[in-house]
PDB file of C-alpha atoms and ligand atoms in Angstrom:
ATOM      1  CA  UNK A   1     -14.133 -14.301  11.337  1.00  0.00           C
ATOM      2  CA  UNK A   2     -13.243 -10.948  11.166  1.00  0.00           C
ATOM      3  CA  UNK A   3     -11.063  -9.815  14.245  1.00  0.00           C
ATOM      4  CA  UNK A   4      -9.172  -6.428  15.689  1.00  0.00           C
ATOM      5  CA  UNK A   5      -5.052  -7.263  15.022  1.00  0.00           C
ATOM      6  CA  UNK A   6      -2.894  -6.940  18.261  1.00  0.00           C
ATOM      7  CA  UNK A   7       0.995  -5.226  17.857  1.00  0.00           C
ATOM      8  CA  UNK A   8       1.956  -9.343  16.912  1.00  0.00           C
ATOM      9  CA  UNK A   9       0.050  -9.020  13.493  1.00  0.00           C
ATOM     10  CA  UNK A  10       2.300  -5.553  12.613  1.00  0.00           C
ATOM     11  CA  UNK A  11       4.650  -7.497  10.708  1.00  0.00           C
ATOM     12  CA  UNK A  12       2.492  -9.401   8.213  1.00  0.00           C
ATOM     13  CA  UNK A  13      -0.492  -6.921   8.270  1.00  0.00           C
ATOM     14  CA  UNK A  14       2.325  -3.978   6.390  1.00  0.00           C
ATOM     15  CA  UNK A  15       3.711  -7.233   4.275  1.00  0.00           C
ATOM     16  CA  UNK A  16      -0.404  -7.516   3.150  1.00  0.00           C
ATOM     17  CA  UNK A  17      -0.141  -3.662   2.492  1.00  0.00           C
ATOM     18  CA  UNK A  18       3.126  -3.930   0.361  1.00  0.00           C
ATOM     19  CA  UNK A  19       1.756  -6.642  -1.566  1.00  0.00           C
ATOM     20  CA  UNK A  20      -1.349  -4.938  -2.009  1.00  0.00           C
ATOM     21  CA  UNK A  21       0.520  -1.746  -3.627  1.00  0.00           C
ATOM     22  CA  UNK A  22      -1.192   0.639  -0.560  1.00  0.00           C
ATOM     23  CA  UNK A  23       2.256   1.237   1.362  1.00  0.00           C
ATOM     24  CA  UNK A  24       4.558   4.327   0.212  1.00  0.00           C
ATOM     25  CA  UNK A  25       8.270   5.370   0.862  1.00  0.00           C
ATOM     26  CA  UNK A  26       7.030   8.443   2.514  1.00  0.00           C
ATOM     27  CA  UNK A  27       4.674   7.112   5.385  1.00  0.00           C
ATOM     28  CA  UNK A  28       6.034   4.585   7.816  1.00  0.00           C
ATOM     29  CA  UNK A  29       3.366   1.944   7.716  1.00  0.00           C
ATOM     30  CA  UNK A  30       4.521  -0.057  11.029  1.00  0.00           C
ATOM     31  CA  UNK A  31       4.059   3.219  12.824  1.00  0.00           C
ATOM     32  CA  UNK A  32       1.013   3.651  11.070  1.00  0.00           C
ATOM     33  CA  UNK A  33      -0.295   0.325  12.205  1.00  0.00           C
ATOM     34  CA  UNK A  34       1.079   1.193  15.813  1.00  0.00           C
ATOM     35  CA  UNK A  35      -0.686   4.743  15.846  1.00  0.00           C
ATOM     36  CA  UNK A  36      -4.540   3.295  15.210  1.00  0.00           C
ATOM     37  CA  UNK A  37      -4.122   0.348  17.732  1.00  0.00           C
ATOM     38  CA  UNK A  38      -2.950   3.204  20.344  1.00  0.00           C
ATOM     39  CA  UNK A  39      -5.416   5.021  19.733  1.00  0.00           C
ATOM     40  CA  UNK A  40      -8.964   4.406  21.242  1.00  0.00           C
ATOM     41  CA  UNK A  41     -10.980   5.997  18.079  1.00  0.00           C
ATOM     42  CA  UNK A  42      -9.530   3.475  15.966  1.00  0.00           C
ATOM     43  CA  UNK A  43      -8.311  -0.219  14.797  1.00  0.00           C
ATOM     44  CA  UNK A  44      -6.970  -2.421  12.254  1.00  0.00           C
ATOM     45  CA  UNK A  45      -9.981  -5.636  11.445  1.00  0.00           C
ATOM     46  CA  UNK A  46      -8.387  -8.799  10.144  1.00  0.00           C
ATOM     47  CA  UNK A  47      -9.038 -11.594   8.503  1.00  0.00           C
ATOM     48  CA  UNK A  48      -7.052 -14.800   8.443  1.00  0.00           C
ATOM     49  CA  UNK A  49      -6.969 -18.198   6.673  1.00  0.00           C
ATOM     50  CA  UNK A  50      -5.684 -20.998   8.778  1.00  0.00           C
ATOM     51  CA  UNK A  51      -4.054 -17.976  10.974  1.00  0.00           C
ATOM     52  CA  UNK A  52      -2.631 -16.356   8.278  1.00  0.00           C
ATOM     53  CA  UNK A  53      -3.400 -12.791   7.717  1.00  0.00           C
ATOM     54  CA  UNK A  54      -5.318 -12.303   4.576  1.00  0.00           C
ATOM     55  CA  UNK A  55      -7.498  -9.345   4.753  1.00  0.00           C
ATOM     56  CA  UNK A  56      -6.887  -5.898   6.621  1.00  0.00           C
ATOM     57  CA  UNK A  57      -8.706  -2.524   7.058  1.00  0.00           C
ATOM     58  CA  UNK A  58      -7.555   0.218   8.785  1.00  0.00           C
ATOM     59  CA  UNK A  59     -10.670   2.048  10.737  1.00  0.00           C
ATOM     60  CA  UNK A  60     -10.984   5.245  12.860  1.00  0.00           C
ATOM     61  CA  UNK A  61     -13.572   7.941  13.691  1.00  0.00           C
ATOM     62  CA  UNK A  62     -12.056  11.423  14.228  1.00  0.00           C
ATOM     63  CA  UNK A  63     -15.489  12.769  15.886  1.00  0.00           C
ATOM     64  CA  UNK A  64     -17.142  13.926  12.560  1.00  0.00           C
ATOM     65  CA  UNK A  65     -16.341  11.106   9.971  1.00  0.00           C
ATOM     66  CA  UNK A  66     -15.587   7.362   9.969  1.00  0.00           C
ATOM     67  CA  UNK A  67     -13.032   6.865   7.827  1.00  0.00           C
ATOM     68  CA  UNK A  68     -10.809   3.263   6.401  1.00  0.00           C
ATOM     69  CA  UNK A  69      -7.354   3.233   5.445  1.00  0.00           C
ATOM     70  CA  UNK A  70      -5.367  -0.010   4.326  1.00  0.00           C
ATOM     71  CA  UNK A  71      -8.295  -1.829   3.028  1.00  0.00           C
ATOM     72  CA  UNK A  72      -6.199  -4.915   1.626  1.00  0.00           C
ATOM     73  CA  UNK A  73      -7.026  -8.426   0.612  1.00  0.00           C
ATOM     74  CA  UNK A  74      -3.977 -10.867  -0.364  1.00  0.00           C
ATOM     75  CA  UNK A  75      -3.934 -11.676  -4.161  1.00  0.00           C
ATOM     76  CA  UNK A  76      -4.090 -15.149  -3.404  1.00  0.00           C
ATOM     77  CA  UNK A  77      -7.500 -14.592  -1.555  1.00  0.00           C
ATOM     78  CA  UNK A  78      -9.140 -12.130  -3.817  1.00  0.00           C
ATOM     79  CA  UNK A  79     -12.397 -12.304  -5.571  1.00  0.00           C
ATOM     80  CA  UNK A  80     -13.855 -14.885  -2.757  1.00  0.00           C
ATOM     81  CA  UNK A  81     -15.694 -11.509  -1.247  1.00  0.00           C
ATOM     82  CA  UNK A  82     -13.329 -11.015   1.880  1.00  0.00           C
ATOM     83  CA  UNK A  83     -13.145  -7.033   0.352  1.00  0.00           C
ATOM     84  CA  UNK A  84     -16.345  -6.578   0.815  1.00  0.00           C
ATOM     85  CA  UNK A  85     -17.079  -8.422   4.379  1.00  0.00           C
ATOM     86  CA  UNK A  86     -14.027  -6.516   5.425  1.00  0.00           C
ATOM     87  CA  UNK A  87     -15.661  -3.110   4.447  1.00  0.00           C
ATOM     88  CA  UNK A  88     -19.073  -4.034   6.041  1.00  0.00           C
ATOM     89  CA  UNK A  89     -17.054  -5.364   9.479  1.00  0.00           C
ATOM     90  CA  UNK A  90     -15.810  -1.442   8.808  1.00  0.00           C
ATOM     91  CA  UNK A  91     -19.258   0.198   8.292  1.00  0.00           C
ATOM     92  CA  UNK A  92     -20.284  -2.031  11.694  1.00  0.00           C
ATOM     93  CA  UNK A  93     -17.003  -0.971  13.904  1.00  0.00           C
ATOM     94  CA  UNK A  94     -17.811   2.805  12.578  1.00  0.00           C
ATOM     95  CA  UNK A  95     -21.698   2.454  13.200  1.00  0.00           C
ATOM     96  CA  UNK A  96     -20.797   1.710  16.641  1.00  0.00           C
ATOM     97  CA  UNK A  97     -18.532   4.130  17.460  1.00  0.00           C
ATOM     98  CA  UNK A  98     -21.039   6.714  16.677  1.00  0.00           C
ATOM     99  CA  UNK A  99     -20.289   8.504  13.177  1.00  0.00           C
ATOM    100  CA  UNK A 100     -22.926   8.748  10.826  1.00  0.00           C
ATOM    101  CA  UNK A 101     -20.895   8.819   7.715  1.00  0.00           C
ATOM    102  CA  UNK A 102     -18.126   6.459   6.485  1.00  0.00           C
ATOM    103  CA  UNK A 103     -15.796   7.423   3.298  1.00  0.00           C
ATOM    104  CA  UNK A 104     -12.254   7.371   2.538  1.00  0.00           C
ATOM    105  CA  UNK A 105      -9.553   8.372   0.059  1.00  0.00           C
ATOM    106  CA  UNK A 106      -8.744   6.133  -3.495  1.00  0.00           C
ATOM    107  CA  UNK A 107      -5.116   7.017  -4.939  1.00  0.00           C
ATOM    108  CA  UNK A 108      -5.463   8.377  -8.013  1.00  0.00           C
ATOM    109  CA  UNK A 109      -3.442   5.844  -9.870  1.00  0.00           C
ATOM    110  CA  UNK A 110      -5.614   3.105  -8.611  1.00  0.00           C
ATOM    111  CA  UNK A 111      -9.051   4.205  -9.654  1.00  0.00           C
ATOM    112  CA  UNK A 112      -9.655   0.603 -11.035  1.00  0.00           C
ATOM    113  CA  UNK A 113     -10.835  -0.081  -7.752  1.00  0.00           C
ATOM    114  CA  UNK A 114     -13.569   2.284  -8.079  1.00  0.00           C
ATOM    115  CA  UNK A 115     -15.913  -0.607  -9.606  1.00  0.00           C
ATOM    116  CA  UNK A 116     -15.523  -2.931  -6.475  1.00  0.00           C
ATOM    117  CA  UNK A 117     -16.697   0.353  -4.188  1.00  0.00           C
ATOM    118  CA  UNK A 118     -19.443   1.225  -6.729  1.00  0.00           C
ATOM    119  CA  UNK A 119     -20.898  -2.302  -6.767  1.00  0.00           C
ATOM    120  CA  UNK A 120     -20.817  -1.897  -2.435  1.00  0.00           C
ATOM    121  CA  UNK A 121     -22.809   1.672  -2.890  1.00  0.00           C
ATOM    122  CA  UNK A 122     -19.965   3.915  -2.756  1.00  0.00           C
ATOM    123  CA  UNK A 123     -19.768   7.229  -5.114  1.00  0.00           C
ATOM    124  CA  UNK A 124     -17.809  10.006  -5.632  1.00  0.00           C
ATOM    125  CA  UNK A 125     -17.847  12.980  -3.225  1.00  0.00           C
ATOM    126  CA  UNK A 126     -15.769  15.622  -5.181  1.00  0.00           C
ATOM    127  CA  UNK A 127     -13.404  16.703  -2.832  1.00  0.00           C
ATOM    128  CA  UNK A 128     -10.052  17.409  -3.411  1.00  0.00           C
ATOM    129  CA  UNK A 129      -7.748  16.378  -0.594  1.00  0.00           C
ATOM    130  CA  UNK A 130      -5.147  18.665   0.957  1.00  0.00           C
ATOM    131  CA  UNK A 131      -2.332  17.777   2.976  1.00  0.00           C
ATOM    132  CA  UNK A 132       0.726  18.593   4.578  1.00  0.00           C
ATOM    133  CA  UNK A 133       2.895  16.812   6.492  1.00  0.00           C
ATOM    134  CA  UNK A 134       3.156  18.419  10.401  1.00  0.00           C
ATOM    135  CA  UNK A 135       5.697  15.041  11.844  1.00  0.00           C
TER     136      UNK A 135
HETATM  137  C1  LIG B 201     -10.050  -4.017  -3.556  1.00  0.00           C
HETATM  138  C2  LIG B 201      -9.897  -5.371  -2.875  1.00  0.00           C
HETATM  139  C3  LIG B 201      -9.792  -5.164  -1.375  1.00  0.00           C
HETATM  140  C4  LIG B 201     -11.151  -6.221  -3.206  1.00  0.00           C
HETATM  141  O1  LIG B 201     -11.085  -7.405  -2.429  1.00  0.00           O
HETATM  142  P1  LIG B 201     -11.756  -8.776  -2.917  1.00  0.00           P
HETATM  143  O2  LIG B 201     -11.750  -9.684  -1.740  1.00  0.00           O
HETATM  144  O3  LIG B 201     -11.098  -9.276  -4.149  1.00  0.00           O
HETATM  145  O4  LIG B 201     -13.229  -8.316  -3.286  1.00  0.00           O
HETATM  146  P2  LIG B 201     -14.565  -9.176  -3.070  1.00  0.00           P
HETATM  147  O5  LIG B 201     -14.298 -10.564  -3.538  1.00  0.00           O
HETATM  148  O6  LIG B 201     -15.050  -9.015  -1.687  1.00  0.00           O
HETATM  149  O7  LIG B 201     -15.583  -8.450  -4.043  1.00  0.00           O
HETATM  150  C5  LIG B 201     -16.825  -7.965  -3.552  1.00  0.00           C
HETATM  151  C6  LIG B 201     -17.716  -7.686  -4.718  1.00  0.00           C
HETATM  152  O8  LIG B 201     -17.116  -6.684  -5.540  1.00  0.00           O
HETATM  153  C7  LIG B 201     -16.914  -7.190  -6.862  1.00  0.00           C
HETATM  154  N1  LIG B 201     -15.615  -6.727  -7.315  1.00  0.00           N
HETATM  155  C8  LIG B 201     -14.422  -7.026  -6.803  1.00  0.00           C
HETATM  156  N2  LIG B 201     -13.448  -6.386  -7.486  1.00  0.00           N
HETATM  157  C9  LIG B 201     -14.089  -5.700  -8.451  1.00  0.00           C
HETATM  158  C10 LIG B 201     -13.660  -4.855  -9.503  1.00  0.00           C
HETATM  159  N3  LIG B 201     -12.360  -4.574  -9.710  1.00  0.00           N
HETATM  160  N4  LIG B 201     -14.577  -4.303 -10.315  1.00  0.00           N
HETATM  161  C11 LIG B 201     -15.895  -4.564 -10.146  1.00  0.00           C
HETATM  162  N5  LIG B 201     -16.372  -5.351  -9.146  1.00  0.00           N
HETATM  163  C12 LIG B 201     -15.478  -5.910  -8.347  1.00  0.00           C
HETATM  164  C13 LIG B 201     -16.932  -8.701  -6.724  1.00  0.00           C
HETATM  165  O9  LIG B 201     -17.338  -9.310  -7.935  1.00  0.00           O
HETATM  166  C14 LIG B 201     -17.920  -8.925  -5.612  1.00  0.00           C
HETATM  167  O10 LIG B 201     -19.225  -8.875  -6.125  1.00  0.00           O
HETATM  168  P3  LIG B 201     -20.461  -9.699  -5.448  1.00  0.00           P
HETATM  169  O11 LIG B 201     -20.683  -9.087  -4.094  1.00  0.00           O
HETATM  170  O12 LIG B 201     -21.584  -9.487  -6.374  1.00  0.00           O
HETATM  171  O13 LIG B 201     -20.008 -11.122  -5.372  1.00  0.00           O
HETATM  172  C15 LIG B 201      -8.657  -6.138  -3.395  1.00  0.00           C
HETATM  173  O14 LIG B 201      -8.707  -6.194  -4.796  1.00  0.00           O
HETATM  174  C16 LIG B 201      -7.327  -5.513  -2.999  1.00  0.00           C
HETATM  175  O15 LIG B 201      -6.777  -5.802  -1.935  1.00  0.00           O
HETATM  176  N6  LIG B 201      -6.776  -4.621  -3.874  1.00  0.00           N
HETATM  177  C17 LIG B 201      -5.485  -3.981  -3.634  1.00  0.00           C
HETATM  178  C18 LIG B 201      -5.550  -2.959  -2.519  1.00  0.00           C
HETATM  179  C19 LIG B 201      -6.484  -1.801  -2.819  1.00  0.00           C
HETATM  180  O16 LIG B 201      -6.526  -1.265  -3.919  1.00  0.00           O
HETATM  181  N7  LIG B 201      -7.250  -1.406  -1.784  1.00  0.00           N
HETATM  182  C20 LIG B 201      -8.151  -0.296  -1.840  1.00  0.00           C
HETATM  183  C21 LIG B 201      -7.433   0.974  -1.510  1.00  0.00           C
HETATM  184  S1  LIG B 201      -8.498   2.409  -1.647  1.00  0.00           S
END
């Protein structure tokens, strides 16, 4: 059953994320954790095996856009479809919280993952992201 984390699951929720290849040297992944259970717009859904974390995925709606971050699955649980009943526990929590749109933002190096979206219905939108870093 798929279930919002609490601060307790911080610790193995970021080990999922470095196993998973999604964590980098320049974001702080505990505090990212920490920011989207603070805030009320958005959570972190989990999955667990025997009470063991297996699945995360980060969700929050900024008004305009529902949007996932961290979508992880363990590598010892992949391919039994927890991806994809994570993403549609996302498109449910987002649903509910009012946005009418739900997307997100694939790495460029990891654009093997692009077939598991496709088969859920996901495509393209041909943006290019900007960013810079305001902390
Ligand atoms: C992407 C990821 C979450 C998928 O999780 P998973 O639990 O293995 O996926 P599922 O078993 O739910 O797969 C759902 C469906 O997609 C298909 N699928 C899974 N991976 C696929 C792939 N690489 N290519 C094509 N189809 C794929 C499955 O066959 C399944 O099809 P079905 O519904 O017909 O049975 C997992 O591989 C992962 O954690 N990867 C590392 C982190 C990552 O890259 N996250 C995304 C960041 S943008």
């Amino acid at each position: 059953m798929i279930e919002a984390l609490g601060g307790d699951d911080a610790k193995t929720a970021v080990a999922l994320w470095q196993e998973a290849d999604l964590t980098r040297p320049w974001n702080d992944a505990t505090a990212d954790f920490r920011r989207a259970l603070e805030s009320p717009s958005s959570t972190v859904l989990g999955i667990r095996d025997g009470g063991r974390l297996v699945g995360t995925a980060m969700v929050g709606y900024d008004g305009h856009r529902g949007w996932v971050y961290y979508l992880a699955v363990a590598k010892s649980h992949r391919g039994r479809g927890l991806g994809k009943e994570l993403m549609t526990a996302a498109e449910h929590w987002l649903k509910a919280a009012g946005a009418p749109k739900i997307q997100f933002m694939v790495r460029t190096e990891n654009d093997a993952v692009l077939a598991f979206y496709d088969h859920l219905g996901y495509i393209p939108q041909y943006c290019v992201v900007l960013g810079r870093r305001i902390d």
